[in-house]
Every structure is written in structure tokens, then in C-alpha cells.
Short mmCIF file of C-alpha atoms in Angstrom, two decimals:
data_model
loop_
_atom_site.label_atom_id
_atom_site.label_comp_id
_atom_site.label_asym_id
_atom_site.label_seq_id
_atom_site.Cartn_x
_atom_site.Cartn_y
_atom_site.Cartn_z
CA MET A 1 5.45 5.37 -9.13
CA SER A 2 3.40 2.74 -10.89
CA LEU A 3 -0.30 3.15 -11.59
CA MET A 4 -1.21 0.69 -8.96
CA GLN A 5 1.07 2.42 -6.36
CA GLU A 6 -0.54 5.79 -7.15
CA LEU A 7 -3.97 4.35 -6.84
CA GLY A 8 -3.08 2.78 -3.49
CA GLN A 9 -1.56 6.01 -2.29
CA ARG A 10 -4.58 8.08 -3.23
CA ALA A 11 -6.88 5.60 -1.50
CA LEU A 12 -4.67 5.88 1.59
CA ASP A 13 -4.71 9.65 1.45
CA ARG A 14 -8.47 9.75 1.15
CA SER A 15 -9.10 6.86 3.71
CA VAL A 16 -10.84 4.75 0.93
CA SER A 17 -11.11 0.99 1.29
CA LEU A 18 -9.73 0.24 -2.17
CA SER A 19 -10.08 -3.62 -1.92
CA VAL A 20 -12.44 -5.95 -0.05
CA GLN A 21 -12.43 -9.69 0.36
CA LEU A 22 -15.97 -11.06 0.86
CA ASP A 23 -16.35 -14.63 1.88
CA VAL A 24 -19.77 -15.69 0.67
CA THR A 25 -19.79 -18.98 2.61
CA TYR A 26 -17.66 -21.04 4.94
CA ARG A 27 -19.18 -24.20 3.64
CA CYS A 28 -16.85 -26.40 1.54
CA ASN A 29 -16.75 -29.71 -0.22
CA GLU A 30 -13.06 -30.15 0.93
CA ARG A 31 -11.81 -30.54 4.32
CA CYS A 32 -8.25 -29.38 4.05
CA VAL A 33 -6.12 -30.43 7.00
CA HIS A 34 -4.64 -26.84 7.32
CA CYS A 35 -7.91 -24.87 6.95
CA TYR A 36 -8.56 -22.14 9.54
CA LEU A 37 -12.33 -21.96 9.08
CA ASP A 38 -15.38 -23.51 10.74
CA HIS A 39 -17.30 -25.02 7.84
CA ASN A 40 -20.71 -25.15 9.53
CA ASP A 41 -23.28 -22.61 8.36
CA HIS A 42 -24.20 -20.32 11.30
CA GLY A 43 -26.51 -18.06 9.29
CA GLU A 44 -24.70 -16.67 6.31
CA MET A 45 -26.06 -13.65 4.47
CA THR A 46 -28.77 -14.07 1.90
CA THR A 47 -28.47 -13.06 -1.68
CA ALA A 48 -30.38 -9.84 -1.05
CA GLU A 49 -28.03 -9.04 1.94
CA ILE A 50 -24.91 -9.70 -0.02
CA CYS A 51 -26.11 -7.60 -2.99
CA GLY A 52 -26.98 -4.88 -0.59
CA VAL A 53 -23.40 -5.00 0.87
CA LEU A 54 -21.95 -4.84 -2.62
CA ASP A 55 -24.08 -1.59 -3.27
CA GLN A 56 -22.57 -0.16 -0.14
CA LEU A 57 -19.05 -1.13 -1.03
CA ALA A 58 -19.45 0.59 -4.46
CA GLU A 59 -20.79 3.63 -2.76
CA ALA A 60 -17.68 3.66 -0.41
CA GLY A 61 -15.33 3.51 -3.37
CA VAL A 62 -14.17 -0.06 -3.29
CA PHE A 63 -12.74 -1.16 -6.61
CA PHE A 64 -11.13 -4.58 -6.11
CA LEU A 65 -13.48 -7.30 -4.91
CA THR A 66 -12.34 -10.78 -4.05
CA LEU A 67 -15.09 -13.33 -3.63
CA SER A 68 -13.95 -16.33 -1.59
CA GLY A 69 -15.07 -19.04 0.96
CA GLY A 70 -15.25 -21.84 1.85
CA GLU A 71 -16.05 -22.91 -1.61
CA VAL A 72 -17.97 -20.18 -3.48
CA PHE A 73 -19.81 -22.56 -5.63
CA MET A 74 -21.43 -24.15 -2.66
CA ARG A 75 -23.75 -21.29 -2.96
CA ARG A 76 -26.44 -21.77 -5.70
CA ASP A 77 -26.75 -17.99 -6.05
CA PHE A 78 -22.99 -17.42 -6.65
CA PHE A 79 -23.54 -16.18 -10.18
CA GLU A 80 -26.23 -13.80 -9.09
CA ILE A 81 -23.59 -12.36 -6.77
CA VAL A 82 -20.96 -12.10 -9.39
CA GLU A 83 -23.33 -10.60 -11.84
CA HIS A 84 -24.37 -7.92 -9.37
CA ALA A 85 -20.75 -7.29 -8.57
CA ARG A 86 -19.76 -6.81 -12.23
CA SER A 87 -22.87 -4.59 -12.81
CA LEU A 88 -21.31 -2.24 -10.18
CA MET A 89 -18.01 -2.40 -12.13
CA PHE A 90 -15.98 -4.11 -9.41
CA CYS A 91 -12.71 -5.68 -10.60
CA VAL A 92 -13.64 -9.25 -9.43
CA LYS A 93 -11.31 -12.05 -8.36
CA ILE A 94 -12.60 -15.41 -7.31
CA LYS A 95 -11.00 -18.08 -5.11
CA THR A 96 -12.31 -21.58 -5.58
CA ASN A 97 -10.97 -25.21 -5.63
CA ALA A 98 -12.48 -25.50 -9.17
CA PHE A 99 -14.03 -28.90 -8.24
CA MET A 100 -17.49 -27.79 -9.35
CA ILE A 101 -16.53 -25.92 -12.46
CA GLY A 102 -17.86 -27.36 -15.67
CA LYS A 103 -18.29 -25.93 -19.14
CA LYS A 104 -21.23 -23.85 -18.18
CA GLU A 105 -19.50 -22.20 -15.16
CA ALA A 106 -16.26 -21.59 -17.20
CA ARG A 107 -18.15 -20.01 -19.93
CA ARG A 108 -20.17 -17.71 -17.61
CA LEU A 109 -17.09 -16.46 -15.85
CA ARG A 110 -15.58 -15.55 -19.05
CA GLU A 111 -18.74 -13.72 -20.05
CA LEU A 112 -18.69 -11.87 -16.80
CA ALA A 113 -15.02 -10.87 -17.42
CA VAL A 114 -13.67 -11.72 -13.94
CA GLN A 115 -10.10 -10.59 -13.45
CA ASP A 116 -8.77 -13.98 -12.50
CA VAL A 117 -9.66 -17.23 -10.71
CA GLN A 118 -7.30 -18.53 -7.93
CA VAL A 119 -7.27 -22.30 -7.33
CA SER A 120 -5.28 -23.97 -4.55
CA ILE A 121 -3.29 -26.93 -5.71
CA TYR A 122 -1.12 -28.60 -3.03
CA SER A 123 0.73 -31.22 -5.11
CA HIS A 124 1.03 -32.59 -8.57
CA ARG A 125 0.71 -35.99 -7.04
CA LEU A 126 -2.83 -37.23 -6.64
CA ALA A 127 -2.10 -38.99 -3.31
CA VAL A 128 -0.49 -36.01 -1.54
CA HIS A 129 -3.03 -33.42 -2.89
CA ASP A 130 -6.14 -35.58 -1.97
CA ALA A 131 -4.63 -36.44 1.46
CA ILE A 132 -4.52 -32.70 2.34
CA THR A 133 -8.03 -31.89 0.91
CA LEU A 134 -9.47 -35.18 2.32
CA LEU A 135 -11.62 -35.21 -0.75
CA PRO A 136 -10.92 -38.23 -3.12
CA GLY A 137 -10.58 -37.18 -6.69
CA SER A 138 -10.10 -33.62 -5.92
CA LEU A 139 -6.77 -33.08 -7.85
CA LYS A 140 -8.30 -34.56 -10.97
CA ARG A 141 -11.44 -32.44 -10.71
CA SER A 142 -9.55 -29.24 -9.87
CA ILE A 143 -7.15 -29.78 -12.79
CA ALA A 144 -10.21 -30.39 -15.14
CA GLY A 145 -11.79 -27.18 -13.87
CA ILE A 146 -8.58 -25.21 -14.57
CA ARG A 147 -8.35 -26.66 -18.12
CA LEU A 148 -11.95 -25.59 -18.80
CA LEU A 149 -11.23 -22.09 -17.42
CA ARG A 150 -8.08 -21.67 -19.57
CA SER A 151 -9.93 -23.08 -22.62
CA HIS A 152 -12.45 -20.23 -22.21
CA GLY A 153 -9.65 -17.61 -21.86
CA VAL A 154 -10.12 -17.15 -18.05
CA LYS A 155 -6.87 -16.25 -16.30
CA VAL A 156 -6.05 -18.76 -13.52
CA VAL A 157 -3.50 -18.43 -10.61
CA ILE A 158 -2.45 -21.67 -8.97
CA ALA A 159 -1.87 -21.06 -5.26
CA ASN A 160 0.56 -23.57 -3.57
CA VAL A 161 0.30 -23.42 0.21
CA LEU A 162 3.28 -25.15 1.45
CA MET A 163 3.42 -27.40 4.47
CA MET A 164 5.39 -30.47 5.60
CA GLN A 165 3.09 -32.82 3.72
CA ASN A 166 3.89 -31.29 0.26
CA ARG A 167 7.29 -29.65 1.02
CA SER A 168 9.04 -31.61 -1.77
CA ASP A 169 6.29 -30.97 -4.51
CA ARG A 170 6.61 -27.14 -5.15
CA SER A 171 8.60 -27.57 -8.39
CA GLY A 172 6.18 -30.23 -9.59
CA VAL A 173 3.24 -27.81 -8.99
CA LYS A 174 5.05 -24.96 -10.70
CA GLN A 175 5.63 -27.28 -13.71
CA LEU A 176 1.95 -28.25 -13.62
CA ALA A 177 0.88 -24.56 -13.63
CA ASN A 178 3.12 -23.96 -16.70
CA GLN A 179 1.56 -26.91 -18.45
CA LEU A 180 -1.90 -25.61 -17.73
CA GLY A 181 -1.04 -22.03 -18.71
CA ALA A 182 -1.63 -20.76 -15.27
CA GLU A 183 0.36 -18.42 -13.03
CA TYR A 184 1.86 -19.77 -10.02
CA THR A 185 2.32 -18.48 -6.47
CA ILE A 186 3.46 -19.93 -3.20
CA ASP A 187 2.66 -19.34 0.44
CA PRO A 188 4.76 -20.88 3.19
CA THR A 189 2.51 -19.63 5.92
CA ILE A 190 0.05 -21.80 7.92
CA THR A 191 -2.10 -19.56 9.95
CA PRO A 192 -4.07 -20.27 13.22
CA MET A 193 -7.74 -20.91 12.96
CA MET A 194 -10.05 -17.82 13.15
CA ASP A 195 -11.24 -18.98 16.59
CA GLY A 196 -7.58 -18.84 17.91
CA ASP A 197 -6.85 -22.56 17.73
CA ARG A 198 -3.18 -22.90 16.93
CA SER A 199 -3.00 -26.68 16.72
CA ILE A 200 -2.75 -26.63 12.89
CA LEU A 201 0.56 -24.67 13.04
CA ARG A 202 2.27 -27.97 13.48
CA LEU A 203 1.74 -28.57 9.77
CA GLY A 204 3.90 -25.67 8.77
CA LEU A 205 7.43 -25.85 7.27
CA ASP A 206 10.24 -25.98 9.84
CA ARG A 207 13.21 -23.62 9.71
CA ALA A 208 15.30 -25.82 7.47
CA GLU A 209 12.49 -26.23 4.92
CA LEU A 210 11.78 -22.53 4.89
CA LYS A 211 15.53 -21.91 4.10
CA GLN A 212 15.44 -24.29 1.28
CA VAL A 213 12.29 -22.52 -0.19
CA PHE A 214 13.89 -19.07 0.01
CA ARG A 215 16.99 -20.31 -1.67
CA ASP A 216 15.24 -22.22 -4.50
CA PRO A 217 16.10 -20.53 -7.81
CA ASP A 218 13.05 -22.04 -9.45
CA LEU A 219 11.00 -20.00 -7.14
CA VAL A 220 13.03 -16.88 -6.35
CA ASP A 221 14.38 -14.71 -9.22
CA ASP A 222 17.43 -13.35 -7.51
CA VAL A 223 18.37 -15.57 -4.54
CA ALA A 224 21.50 -13.40 -3.57
CA ASP A 225 19.36 -10.25 -3.30
CA PHE A 226 16.29 -11.93 -1.76
CA CYS A 227 18.47 -13.54 1.02
CA ALA A 228 20.81 -10.61 1.53
CA PRO A 229 21.18 -9.15 5.03
CA PRO A 230 18.46 -6.53 5.68
CA PRO A 231 19.44 -2.87 5.06
CA GLN A 232 19.80 -0.40 7.85
CA VAL A 233 16.40 0.77 9.09
CA SER A 234 15.73 4.37 8.05
CA ASP A 235 13.44 6.97 9.70
CA ASP A 236 11.12 6.80 6.76
CA ALA A 237 10.69 3.04 7.34
CA LEU A 238 9.73 3.64 10.93
CA ARG A 239 6.96 5.87 9.85
CA ASP A 240 5.68 3.11 7.45
CA LEU A 241 2.36 1.39 8.04
CA PRO A 242 2.49 -2.33 8.89
CA CYS A 243 0.40 -3.39 5.85
CA SER A 244 -2.83 -2.28 4.02
CA ALA A 245 -5.18 -4.15 6.49
CA GLY A 246 -7.62 -1.59 7.78
CA HIS A 247 -6.02 1.20 5.75
CA THR A 248 -7.02 0.48 2.15
CA ALA A 249 -8.38 -3.11 2.59
CA CYS A 250 -10.59 -5.08 4.74
CA TYR A 251 -12.46 -8.44 5.01
CA ILE A 252 -16.12 -9.29 5.44
CA SER A 253 -17.38 -12.76 6.59
CA PRO A 254 -20.39 -14.68 5.27
CA TYR A 255 -22.14 -13.46 8.52
CA GLY A 256 -21.37 -9.70 7.84
CA ASP A 257 -18.61 -9.37 10.33
CA VAL A 258 -15.93 -6.79 9.30
CA PHE A 259 -12.33 -7.39 10.13
CA PRO A 260 -9.09 -5.54 9.02
CA CYS A 261 -8.13 -8.62 7.06
CA VAL A 262 -9.02 -12.33 6.67
CA GLN A 263 -5.83 -12.96 8.65
CA PHE A 264 -6.52 -10.32 11.22
CA PRO A 265 -9.72 -11.45 13.01
CA LEU A 266 -10.29 -8.27 15.14
CA PRO A 267 -14.08 -7.77 15.21
CA SER A 268 -14.59 -4.20 13.97
CA GLY A 269 -18.43 -4.20 13.15
CA ASN A 270 -21.19 -5.98 11.24
CA VAL A 271 -22.80 -4.88 8.06
CA ARG A 272 -26.08 -6.44 9.16
CA ARG A 273 -26.28 -3.81 11.90
CA GLN A 274 -24.36 -0.96 10.50
CA LYS A 275 -23.59 0.69 7.12
CA PHE A 276 -20.21 -0.33 5.70
CA LEU A 277 -19.16 3.28 5.38
CA ASP A 278 -19.87 4.00 9.02
CA ILE A 279 -17.85 0.96 10.11
CA TRP A 280 -14.96 1.87 7.85
CA ARG A 281 -14.84 5.47 9.07
CA TYR A 282 -15.80 5.22 12.73
CA SER A 283 -14.97 1.67 14.03
CA ASP A 284 -12.80 2.05 17.10
CA GLN A 285 -10.99 -1.10 16.25
CA LEU A 286 -10.17 -0.01 12.60
CA ASN A 287 -9.09 3.41 13.86
CA GLU A 288 -6.80 1.77 16.34
CA VAL A 289 -5.19 -0.36 13.66
CA ARG A 290 -4.74 2.78 11.52
CA SER A 291 -2.98 4.62 14.30
CA ILE A 292 -0.04 2.11 14.55
CA THR A 293 3.19 2.64 12.59
CA LEU A 294 6.31 0.61 12.66
CA ALA A 295 7.82 3.12 15.26
CA ASP A 296 4.95 2.14 17.65
CA LEU A 297 6.05 -1.50 17.78
CA PRO A 298 8.19 -1.80 20.97
CA VAL A 299 10.06 -4.96 19.84
CA CYS A 300 9.85 -4.74 16.07
CA SER A 301 10.96 -1.12 15.78
CA GLY A 302 14.34 -1.88 17.21
CA CYS A 303 14.88 -5.00 15.06
CA ARG A 304 17.36 -5.10 12.20
CA HIS A 305 14.70 -6.64 10.03
CA ALA A 306 12.18 -3.81 10.65
CA GLY A 307 12.36 -2.29 7.15
CA SER A 308 12.24 -5.66 5.22
CA CYS A 309 10.29 -8.02 7.44
CA THR A 310 6.90 -9.46 6.13
CA ARG A 311 5.38 -9.06 9.67
CA CYS A 312 1.74 -9.56 9.57
CA PRO A 313 -0.23 -7.56 12.31
CA GLY A 314 -3.03 -10.09 12.04
CA LEU A 315 -0.67 -12.96 12.96
CA ALA A 316 0.83 -10.92 15.74
CA TYR A 317 -2.75 -10.27 16.99
CA MET A 318 -3.51 -14.04 16.92
CA GLU A 319 -0.24 -14.59 18.72
CA GLY A 320 -1.35 -12.27 21.46
CA ASN A 321 -0.71 -8.65 20.58
CA MET A 322 -1.18 -6.66 17.34
CA ARG A 323 1.71 -4.34 18.49
CA GLY A 324 3.96 -7.31 19.16
CA PRO A 325 6.02 -9.41 16.77
CA SER A 326 4.85 -12.37 14.81
CA VAL A 327 6.88 -15.50 15.59
CA LEU A 328 5.97 -16.98 12.26
CA ASP A 329 7.26 -13.94 10.38
CA CYS A 330 10.38 -13.86 12.57
CA GLU A 331 11.08 -17.41 11.38
CA LYS A 332 10.75 -16.35 7.83
CA SER A 333 13.04 -13.45 8.18
CA TYR A 334 15.61 -15.54 9.86
CA ALA A 335 15.30 -18.41 7.33
CA ARG A 336 15.66 -15.96 4.52
CA THR A 337 18.77 -14.05 5.78
CA GLY A 338 20.32 -16.14 8.49
CA ILE A 339 20.18 -13.05 10.82
CA THR A 340 18.37 -13.41 14.16
CA THR A 341 15.44 -11.15 14.83
CA ALA A 342 15.05 -8.97 17.92
CA ASN A 343 12.19 -11.11 19.10
CA MET A 344 14.20 -14.30 18.72
CA LYS A 345 16.96 -12.76 20.87
CA LEU A 346 14.40 -11.89 23.55
CA MET A 347 13.21 -15.42 23.39
CA GLN A 348 16.65 -16.82 23.66
CA SER A 349 17.41 -14.53 26.67
CA GLY A 350 14.13 -15.64 28.35
CA THR A 351 12.80 -12.12 28.33
CA ALA A 352 10.17 -12.44 25.64
CA SER A 353 7.37 -12.96 28.04
CA ARG A 354 8.45 -9.90 30.10
CA GLY A 355 8.59 -7.95 26.83
CA LEU A 356 5.08 -8.92 25.96
CA VAL A 357 3.82 -7.83 29.35
CA GLN A 358 5.47 -4.46 28.96
CA ILE A 359 3.70 -4.05 25.56
CA ALA A 360 0.46 -4.82 27.17
CA ALA A 361 1.08 -2.34 29.88
CA ALA A 362 1.99 0.36 27.39
CA GLN A 363 -1.44 -0.24 25.83
CA GLY A 364 -3.19 0.03 29.10
CA ALA A 365 -4.25 -3.57 29.01
#
């Protein structure tokens, strides 16, 4: 067991939230076509409120802190927040588009010893990237920000969200990352908006494009192994937890709302009205999430992919039921292996809706 695995297991055994993502604002200078956020300010937390929450997170045992948005540098007090977080010894990661990073910002991030800075780059081609961000000049400014960060020794991770608009540019973005001395990661998932609006899902990769991504040797180290048929599901796998959301990790919005994860918008409390530790320990919603194992999922527990699927309970929740399958993840499992999932078989037979009704009935809904 690696050190990180051991740390995670100890946090799980002790019911500690090891990591938290805190969005400091939903305001943003970009208007990305696939963004799931409402960028208007509906009363985000003040500097004092956020620093108070950070104090509570430190007391609760949180170690990894991701500061995100929106665009974090839209807040003039952002460095005050980072400084306070580092004074509490959090391992701080930052997500930004790097548009507003100059020499002063890059130098200060280095001085504060942040773990890394993640920057979303959608294409190495200006026209494609800027058409996604809807901000002219955004690619040039983001690259300039990355160069400044790297010149000051700050670790940068380029995140490449894949959609139909940039589906052919993944190799180009990876090469750009190599040229800039940055790490590279891809995400082929477009998620619904946090208010449940699913219209942006039309931007996501189709089945054929997903298949190409999963079989691209430039992106996947061992294609044969990655795309191999899933192994037989073991009893141990059925006792597994769906993911870390609500178990060793959670998400806090700019308004103090606590959720199991940024992709799992199940309202579970608010730090403006309750102490974080009380929410973490006693929230009915978080405790329900923690009670669910793979064996408790009526459809997925009987699926051949159960032990290897990337099923996200948050996506399942936004699709209608946290104990149900996620169609988006079913598509990824099928594109990767070529083997139909249990939920896809239900949909093909026309019994999917009946299956979801049965799930709701089992929950007493």
C-alpha cells in the first residue's frame, strides 16, 4: 500500500474529510460553452467567512485543499485566502484559467509553495480554444500565464476537457503541455449544470469519439490492458464504496453550501449556519451517501462492469437517482471495452424506466 493509499484508508477508518474543494467564487471572465455554473454573484462568502471556514477545516483534519471557481483571481482577496490556507498548513491546489496571472501573481504563488496550479486548455489552436471560452485572446493569455508560473518553478497541470468542438486537438494540447513543461490530463465528461439543466450534454463526445480516445496510444499507456474485458466481479468489489465523495472528500460552494462533491450537488448543509464538523458528522444526506456500497445498487451490482466502471454517484444523482446507473459512465465503459452494460441492456429492452421506478420504490421514494 502506498503512502497516499494508507493516508486515505486511515481517513476513511476515522471518518475524516481528508480533502475539500472550496470554490471561492462562481464569477468568471470566461464564458465556456460547457460550463455547469451560474456565474452571477448571489452573495458569496466574505474574506472573514472563508478564513473562518478554513479554520474549521483544519480543525476537522482536512489536509488537501483545492481552491477553485469560477475564476479565483476575480476575487481581489484571493491571496489573503491562500496565505491563510498555507498558514494552516493545507496542501493547496489551485484551479484557474491563468488569464490574470502576471509576474507578481506567479512569484507570490511560488512563495506560498502551492502544490500545483491546474489550467484548462481546450485546444492548441487559438480559434478553437477561444470559441469555447468565448473570450477573445484567452489562449494567448493562458499560455503566457503558464509560462510565468513555470519560470517561477510552479508546477502546472493542463486539463483538457474533451468535447465535439475540440475532439481532434488532444494530441496538440498534449504536445503544448510538453513544450511548456506542464503535466497533462484529459477529461472526456461533460456534466449537467448544477441546477440540473442537461442541455450542455449535447457538447459531449459521442460513442465513436470516446472509443478513439480510449484507444489512443498517445493518451493511454497500455491500450490492450485498459480496453480489456472487465474482470469478474468479486464479493470484495461489491463491498466497495462508489467513490470518495462524502467519505473522505467534499465540496463547499462560494455561498457556504456543502455537497458530497462538486459533481454531486446533493445539499448537505451550510457552513454559514452550522459548523463544518457538525455537517460532516451528522448530515442526514452525507450519512445516506456513506451507507451505500456497490452491492446496494440494484442495476450496477449485477453489471459485468461493476468492479471496473468509473460510475460517478453524482452524475447518477443528476440523472435521477444516486443508487442508479450513470448513463454517461455506461457509455464510457462500453466505449472502452465494447461490452454492453447492464443498464444499456435494460434500455435496449425498454425496461430501464421500470427499473428506475423499482429503485425509487426500494428507497421509499
